[in-house]
mmCIF file of C-alpha atoms and ligand atoms in Angstrom:
data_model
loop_
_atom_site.group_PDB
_atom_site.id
_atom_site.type_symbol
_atom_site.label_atom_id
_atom_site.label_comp_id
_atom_site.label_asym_id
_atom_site.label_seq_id
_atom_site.Cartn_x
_atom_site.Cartn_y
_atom_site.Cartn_z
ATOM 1 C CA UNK A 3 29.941 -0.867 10.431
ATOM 2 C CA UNK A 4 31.028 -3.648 12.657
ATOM 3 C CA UNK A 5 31.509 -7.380 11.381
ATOM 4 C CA UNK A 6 28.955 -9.803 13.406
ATOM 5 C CA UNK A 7 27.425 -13.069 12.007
ATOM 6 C CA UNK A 8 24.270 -11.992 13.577
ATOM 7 C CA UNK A 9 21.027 -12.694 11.132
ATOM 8 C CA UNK A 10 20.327 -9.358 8.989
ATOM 9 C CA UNK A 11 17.522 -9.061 7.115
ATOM 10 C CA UNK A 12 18.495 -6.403 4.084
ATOM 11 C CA UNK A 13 14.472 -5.400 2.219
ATOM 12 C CA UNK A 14 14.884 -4.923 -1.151
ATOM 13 C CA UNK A 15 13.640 -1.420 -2.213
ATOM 14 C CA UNK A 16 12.924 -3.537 -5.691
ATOM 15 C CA UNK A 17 9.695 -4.287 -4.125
ATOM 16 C CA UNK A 18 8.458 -0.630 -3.158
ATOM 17 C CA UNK A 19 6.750 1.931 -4.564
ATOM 18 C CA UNK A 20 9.102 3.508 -7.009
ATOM 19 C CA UNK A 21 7.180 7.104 -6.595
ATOM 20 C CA UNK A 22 7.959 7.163 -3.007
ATOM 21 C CA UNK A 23 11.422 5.940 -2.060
ATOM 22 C CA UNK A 24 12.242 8.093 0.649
ATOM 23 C CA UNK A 25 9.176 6.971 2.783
ATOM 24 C CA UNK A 26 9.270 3.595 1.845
ATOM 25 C CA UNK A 27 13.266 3.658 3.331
ATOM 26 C CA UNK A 28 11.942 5.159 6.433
ATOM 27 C CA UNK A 29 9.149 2.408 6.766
ATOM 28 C CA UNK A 30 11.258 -0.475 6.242
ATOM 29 C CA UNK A 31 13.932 0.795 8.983
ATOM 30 C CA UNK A 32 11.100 1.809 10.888
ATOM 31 C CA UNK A 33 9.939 -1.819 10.995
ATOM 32 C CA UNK A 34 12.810 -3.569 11.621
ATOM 33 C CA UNK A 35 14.902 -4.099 8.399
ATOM 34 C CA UNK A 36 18.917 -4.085 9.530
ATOM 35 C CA UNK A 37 20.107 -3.114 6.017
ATOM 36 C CA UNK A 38 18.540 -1.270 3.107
ATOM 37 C CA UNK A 39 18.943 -3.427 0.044
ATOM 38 C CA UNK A 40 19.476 -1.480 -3.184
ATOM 39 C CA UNK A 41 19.363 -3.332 -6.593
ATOM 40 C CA UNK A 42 20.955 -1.307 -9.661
ATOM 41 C CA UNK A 43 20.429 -2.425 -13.138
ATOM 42 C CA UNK A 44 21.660 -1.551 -16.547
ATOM 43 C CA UNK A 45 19.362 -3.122 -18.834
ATOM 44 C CA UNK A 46 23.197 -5.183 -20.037
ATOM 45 C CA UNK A 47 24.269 -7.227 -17.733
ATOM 46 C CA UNK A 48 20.961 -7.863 -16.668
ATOM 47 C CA UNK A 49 17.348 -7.809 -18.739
ATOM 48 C CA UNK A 50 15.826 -4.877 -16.566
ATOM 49 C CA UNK A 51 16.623 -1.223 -15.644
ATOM 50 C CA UNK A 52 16.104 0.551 -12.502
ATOM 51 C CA UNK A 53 18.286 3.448 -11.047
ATOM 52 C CA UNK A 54 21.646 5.089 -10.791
ATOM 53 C CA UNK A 55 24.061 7.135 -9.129
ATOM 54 C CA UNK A 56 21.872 9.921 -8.829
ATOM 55 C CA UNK A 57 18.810 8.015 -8.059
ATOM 56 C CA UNK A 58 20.954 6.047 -5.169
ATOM 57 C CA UNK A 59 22.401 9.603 -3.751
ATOM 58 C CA UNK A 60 18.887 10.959 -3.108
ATOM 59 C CA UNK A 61 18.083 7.637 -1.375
ATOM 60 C CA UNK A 62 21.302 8.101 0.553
ATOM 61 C CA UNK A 63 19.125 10.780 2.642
ATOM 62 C CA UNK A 64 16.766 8.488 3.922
ATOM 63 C CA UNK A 65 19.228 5.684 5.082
ATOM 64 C CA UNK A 66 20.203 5.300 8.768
ATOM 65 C CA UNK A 67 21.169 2.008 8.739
ATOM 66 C CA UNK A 68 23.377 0.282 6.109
ATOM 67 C CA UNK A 69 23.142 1.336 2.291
ATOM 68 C CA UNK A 70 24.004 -1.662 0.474
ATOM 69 C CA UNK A 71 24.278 -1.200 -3.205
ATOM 70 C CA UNK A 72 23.996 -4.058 -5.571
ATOM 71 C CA UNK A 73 25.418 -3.701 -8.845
ATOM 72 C CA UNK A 74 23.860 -5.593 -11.639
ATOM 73 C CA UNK A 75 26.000 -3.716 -14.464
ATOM 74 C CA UNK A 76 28.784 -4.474 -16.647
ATOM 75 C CA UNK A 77 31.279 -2.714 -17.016
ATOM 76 C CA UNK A 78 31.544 -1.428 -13.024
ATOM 77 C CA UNK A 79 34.846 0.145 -12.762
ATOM 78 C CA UNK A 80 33.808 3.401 -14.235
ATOM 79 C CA UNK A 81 31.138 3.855 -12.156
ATOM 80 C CA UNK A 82 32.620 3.062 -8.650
ATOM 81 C CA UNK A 83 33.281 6.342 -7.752
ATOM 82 C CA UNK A 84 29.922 7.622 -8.444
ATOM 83 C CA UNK A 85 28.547 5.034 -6.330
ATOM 84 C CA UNK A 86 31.258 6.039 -3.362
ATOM 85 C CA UNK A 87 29.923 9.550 -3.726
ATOM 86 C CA UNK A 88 26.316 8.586 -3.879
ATOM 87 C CA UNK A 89 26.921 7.433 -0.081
ATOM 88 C CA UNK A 90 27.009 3.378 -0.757
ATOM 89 C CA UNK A 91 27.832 1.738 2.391
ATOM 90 C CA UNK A 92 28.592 -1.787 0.453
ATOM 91 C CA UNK A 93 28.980 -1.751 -3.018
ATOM 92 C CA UNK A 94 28.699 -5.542 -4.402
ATOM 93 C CA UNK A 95 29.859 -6.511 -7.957
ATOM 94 C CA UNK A 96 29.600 -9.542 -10.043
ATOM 95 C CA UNK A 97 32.101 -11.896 -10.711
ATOM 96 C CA UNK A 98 30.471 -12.333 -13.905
ATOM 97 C CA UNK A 99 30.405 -8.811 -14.691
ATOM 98 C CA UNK A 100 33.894 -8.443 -15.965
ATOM 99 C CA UNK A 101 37.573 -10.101 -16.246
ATOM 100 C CA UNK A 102 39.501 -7.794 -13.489
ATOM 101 C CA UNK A 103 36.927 -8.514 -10.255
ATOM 102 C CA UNK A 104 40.319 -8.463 -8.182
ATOM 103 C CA UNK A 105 40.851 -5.040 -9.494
ATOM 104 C CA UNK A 106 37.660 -3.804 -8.881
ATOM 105 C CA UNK A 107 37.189 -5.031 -5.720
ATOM 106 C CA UNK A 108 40.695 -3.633 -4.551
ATOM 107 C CA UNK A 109 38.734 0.223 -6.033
ATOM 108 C CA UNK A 110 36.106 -0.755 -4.215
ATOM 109 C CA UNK A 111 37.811 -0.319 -0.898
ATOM 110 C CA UNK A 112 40.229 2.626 -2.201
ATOM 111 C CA UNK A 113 37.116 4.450 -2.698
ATOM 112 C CA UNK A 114 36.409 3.750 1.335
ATOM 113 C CA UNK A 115 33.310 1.206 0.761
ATOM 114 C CA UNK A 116 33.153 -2.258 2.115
ATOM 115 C CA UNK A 117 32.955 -4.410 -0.706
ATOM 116 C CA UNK A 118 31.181 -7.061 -2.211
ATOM 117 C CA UNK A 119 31.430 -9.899 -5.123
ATOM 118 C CA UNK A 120 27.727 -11.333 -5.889
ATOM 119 C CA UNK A 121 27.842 -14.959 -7.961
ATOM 120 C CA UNK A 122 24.946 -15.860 -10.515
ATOM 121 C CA UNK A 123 23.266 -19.479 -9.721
ATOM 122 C CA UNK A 124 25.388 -20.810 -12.499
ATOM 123 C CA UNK A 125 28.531 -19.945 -11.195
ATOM 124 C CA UNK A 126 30.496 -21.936 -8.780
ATOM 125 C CA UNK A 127 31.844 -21.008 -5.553
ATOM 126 C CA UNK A 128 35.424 -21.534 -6.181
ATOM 127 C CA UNK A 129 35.224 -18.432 -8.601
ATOM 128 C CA UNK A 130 35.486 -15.933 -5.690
ATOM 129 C CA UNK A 131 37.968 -18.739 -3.777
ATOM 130 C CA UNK A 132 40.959 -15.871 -4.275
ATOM 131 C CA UNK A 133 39.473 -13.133 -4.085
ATOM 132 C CA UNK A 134 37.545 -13.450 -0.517
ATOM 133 C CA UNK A 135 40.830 -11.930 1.082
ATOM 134 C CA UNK A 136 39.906 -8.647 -0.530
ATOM 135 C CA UNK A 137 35.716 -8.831 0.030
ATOM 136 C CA UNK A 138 33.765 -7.931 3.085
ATOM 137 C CA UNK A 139 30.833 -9.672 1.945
ATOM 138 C CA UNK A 140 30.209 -12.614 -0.795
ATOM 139 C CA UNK A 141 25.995 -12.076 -2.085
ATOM 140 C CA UNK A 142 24.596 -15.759 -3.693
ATOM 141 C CA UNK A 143 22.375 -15.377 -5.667
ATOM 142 C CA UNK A 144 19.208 -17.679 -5.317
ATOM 143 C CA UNK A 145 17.818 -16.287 -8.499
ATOM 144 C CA UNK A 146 18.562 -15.321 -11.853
ATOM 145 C CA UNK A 147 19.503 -11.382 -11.139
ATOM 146 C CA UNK A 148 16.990 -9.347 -12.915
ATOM 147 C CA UNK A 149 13.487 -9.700 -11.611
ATOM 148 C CA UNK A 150 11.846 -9.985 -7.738
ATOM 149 C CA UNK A 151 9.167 -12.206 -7.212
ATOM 150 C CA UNK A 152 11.374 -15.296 -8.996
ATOM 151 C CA UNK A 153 11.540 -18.809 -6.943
ATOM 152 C CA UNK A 154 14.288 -19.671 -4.691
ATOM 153 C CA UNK A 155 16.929 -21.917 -6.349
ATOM 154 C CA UNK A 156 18.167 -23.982 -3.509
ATOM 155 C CA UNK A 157 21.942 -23.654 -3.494
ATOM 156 C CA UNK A 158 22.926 -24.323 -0.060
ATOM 157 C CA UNK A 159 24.975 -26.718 -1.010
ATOM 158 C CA UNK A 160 27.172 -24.185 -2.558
ATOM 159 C CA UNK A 161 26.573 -21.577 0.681
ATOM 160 C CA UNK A 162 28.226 -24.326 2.915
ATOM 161 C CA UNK A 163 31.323 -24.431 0.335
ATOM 162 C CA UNK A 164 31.819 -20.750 0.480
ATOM 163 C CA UNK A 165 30.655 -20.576 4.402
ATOM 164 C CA UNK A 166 33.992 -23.451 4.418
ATOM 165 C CA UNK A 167 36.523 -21.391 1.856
ATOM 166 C CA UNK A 168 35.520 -18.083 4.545
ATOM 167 C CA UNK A 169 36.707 -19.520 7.385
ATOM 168 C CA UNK A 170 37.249 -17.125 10.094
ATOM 169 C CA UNK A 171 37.782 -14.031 7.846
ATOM 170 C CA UNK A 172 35.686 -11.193 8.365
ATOM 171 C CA UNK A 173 33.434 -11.609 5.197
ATOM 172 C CA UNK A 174 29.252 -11.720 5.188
ATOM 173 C CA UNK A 175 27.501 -14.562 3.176
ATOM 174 C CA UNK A 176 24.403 -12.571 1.892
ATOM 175 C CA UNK A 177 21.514 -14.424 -0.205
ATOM 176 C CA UNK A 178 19.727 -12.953 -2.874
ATOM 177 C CA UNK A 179 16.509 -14.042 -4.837
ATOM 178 C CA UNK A 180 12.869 -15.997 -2.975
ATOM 179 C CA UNK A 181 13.858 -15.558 0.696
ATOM 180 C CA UNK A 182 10.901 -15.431 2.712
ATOM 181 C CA UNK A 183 9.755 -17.772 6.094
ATOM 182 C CA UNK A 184 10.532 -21.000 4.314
ATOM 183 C CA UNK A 185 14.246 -20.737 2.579
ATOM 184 C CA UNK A 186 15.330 -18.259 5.667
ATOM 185 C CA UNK A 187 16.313 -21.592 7.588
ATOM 186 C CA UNK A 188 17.228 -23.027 4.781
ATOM 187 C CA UNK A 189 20.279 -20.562 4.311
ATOM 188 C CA UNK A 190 21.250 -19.495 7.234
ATOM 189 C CA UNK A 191 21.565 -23.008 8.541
ATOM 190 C CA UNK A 192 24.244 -23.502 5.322
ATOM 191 C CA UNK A 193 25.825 -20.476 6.798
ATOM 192 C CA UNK A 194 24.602 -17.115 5.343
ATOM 193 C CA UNK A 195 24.160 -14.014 7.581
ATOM 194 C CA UNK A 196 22.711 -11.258 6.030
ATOM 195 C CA UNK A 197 19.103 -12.111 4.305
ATOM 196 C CA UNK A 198 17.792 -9.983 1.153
ATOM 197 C CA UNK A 199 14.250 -10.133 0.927
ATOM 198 C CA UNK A 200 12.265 -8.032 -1.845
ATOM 199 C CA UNK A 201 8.520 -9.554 -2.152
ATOM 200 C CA UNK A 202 8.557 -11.500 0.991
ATOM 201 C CA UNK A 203 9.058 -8.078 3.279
ATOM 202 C CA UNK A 204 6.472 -5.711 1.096
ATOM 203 C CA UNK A 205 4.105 -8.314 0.083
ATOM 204 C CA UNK A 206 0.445 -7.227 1.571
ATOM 205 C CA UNK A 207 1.686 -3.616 3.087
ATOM 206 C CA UNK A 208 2.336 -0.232 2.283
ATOM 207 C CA UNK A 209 3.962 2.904 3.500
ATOM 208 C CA UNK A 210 0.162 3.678 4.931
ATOM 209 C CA UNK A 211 -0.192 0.407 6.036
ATOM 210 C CA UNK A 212 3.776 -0.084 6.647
ATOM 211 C CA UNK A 213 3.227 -2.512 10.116
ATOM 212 C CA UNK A 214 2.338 -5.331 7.076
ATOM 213 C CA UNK A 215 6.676 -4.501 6.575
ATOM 214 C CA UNK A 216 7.349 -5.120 10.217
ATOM 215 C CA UNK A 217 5.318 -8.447 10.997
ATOM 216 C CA UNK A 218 7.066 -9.403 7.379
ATOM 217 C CA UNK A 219 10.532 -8.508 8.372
ATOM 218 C CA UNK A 220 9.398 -10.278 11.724
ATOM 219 C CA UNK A 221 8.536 -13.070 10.387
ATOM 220 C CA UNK A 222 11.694 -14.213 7.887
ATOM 221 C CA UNK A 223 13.873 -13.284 11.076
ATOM 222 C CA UNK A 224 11.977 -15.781 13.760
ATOM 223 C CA UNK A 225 12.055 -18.561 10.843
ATOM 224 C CA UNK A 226 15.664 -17.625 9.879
ATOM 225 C CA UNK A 227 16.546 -17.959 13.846
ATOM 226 C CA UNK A 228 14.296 -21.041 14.428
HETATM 227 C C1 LIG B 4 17.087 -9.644 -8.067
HETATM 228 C C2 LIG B 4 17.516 -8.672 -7.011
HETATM 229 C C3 LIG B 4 16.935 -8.965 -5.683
HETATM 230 C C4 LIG B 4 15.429 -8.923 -5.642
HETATM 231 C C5 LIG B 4 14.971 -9.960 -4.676
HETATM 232 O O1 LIG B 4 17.832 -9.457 -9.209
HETATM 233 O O2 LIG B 4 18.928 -8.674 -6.861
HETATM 234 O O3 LIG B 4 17.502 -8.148 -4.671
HETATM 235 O O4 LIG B 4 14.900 -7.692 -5.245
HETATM 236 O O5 LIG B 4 13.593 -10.030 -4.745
HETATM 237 P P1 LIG B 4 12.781 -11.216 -4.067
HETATM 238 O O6 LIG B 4 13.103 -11.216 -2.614
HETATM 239 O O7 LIG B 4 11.381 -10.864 -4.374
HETATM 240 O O8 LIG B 4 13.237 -12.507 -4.738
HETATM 241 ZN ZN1 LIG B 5 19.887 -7.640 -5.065
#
């Protein structure tokens, strides 16, 4: 993986069919998606379940591009090798998910991932203020972490902070939660790069119908670049 600032757009597989992963990874690719978006849940730390380490190693197969795992779990640490095994690309934690994130983090990349530190709405940007020497990528989240389909909180105020506190180090502002054609400019003119997008990329197609993905994906990029 090599650092750019270029505009990524990262589907969420949140948003696909849940009986047909593997061909809904090669559809989104297929269309256009730069990153394959993969939201783990525990049911704990957040009010919904989806998948784990096993789940995320079968997907592993079907990834050509970037796997990047988001963790919505607490605790993380025991589960970071798993997720380094499973074939995770980026693994992103919370900040909120613990009281060591420096430690984990610093795991992170001794288990050979890039990693990442994802902040809650709530939670200010000067929480991951000493820790972005040891991240590769800080994820905002634009929702509450839980649910796809939720409305964009607009916190670009707080992107602009972190874009700021970043400076030139080689670290990836990603936003999570309601990006689609109309909050795309929205954050990446505050400074974010890579672009998660669950309903806004699926909504209207299929793996049958998968172009629906690519005039999606399409679309969020030529707003995002606008
Ligand atoms: C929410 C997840 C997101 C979600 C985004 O907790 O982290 O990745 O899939 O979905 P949309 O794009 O529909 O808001
Ligand atoms: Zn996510």
């Amino acid at each position: 993986m090599t650092f750019d600032r270029r505009v990524k757009i990262a589907p969420s597989i949140l948003s696909a069919d849940f009986a047909d992963f593997g061909r809904e990874i090669r559809a989104i690719e297929d269309q256009g998606g730069d990153w394959v978006h993969v939201d783990v849940m525990d049911g704990h730390f957040v009010p919904n379940l989806t998948f784990g380490p096993p789940a995320v190693k079968a997907f592993r197969r079907h990834v050509t591009t970037v796997m990047d795992v988001h963790l919505m779990i607490a605790p993380v640490d025991p589960y970071i090798d798993a997720y380094a095994e499973a074939g995770a690309d980026i693994l992103t934690a919370h900040v909120e998910a613990g009281p060591h994130t420096h430690r984990t983090l610093q795991a992170i990349r001794a288990a050979g991932m890039k990693a990442g530190v994802a902040l809650n709405p709530g939670t200010p940007a000067e929480a991951v203020e000493h820790l972005l020497d040891l991240a590769d990528l800080v994820c905002v989240m634009t929702v509450n972490p839980g649910f796809g389909g939720q409305s964009f909180l607009d916190l670009t105020g707080k992107i602009r902070r972190l874009r700021e506190m970043i400076g030139d180090r080689a670290v990836h502002i990603e936003i999570d939660g309601g990006v689609d054609t109309r909050t795309a400019p929205l954050v990446v003119g505050a400074g974010a790069d890579v672009l998660v997008a669950g309903s806004a990329v699926f909504r209207g197609g299929s793996v049958d119908n998968a172009h629906v993905y690519g005039e999606n994906i399409r679309a969020i990029r030529a707003a995002a670049e606008g």
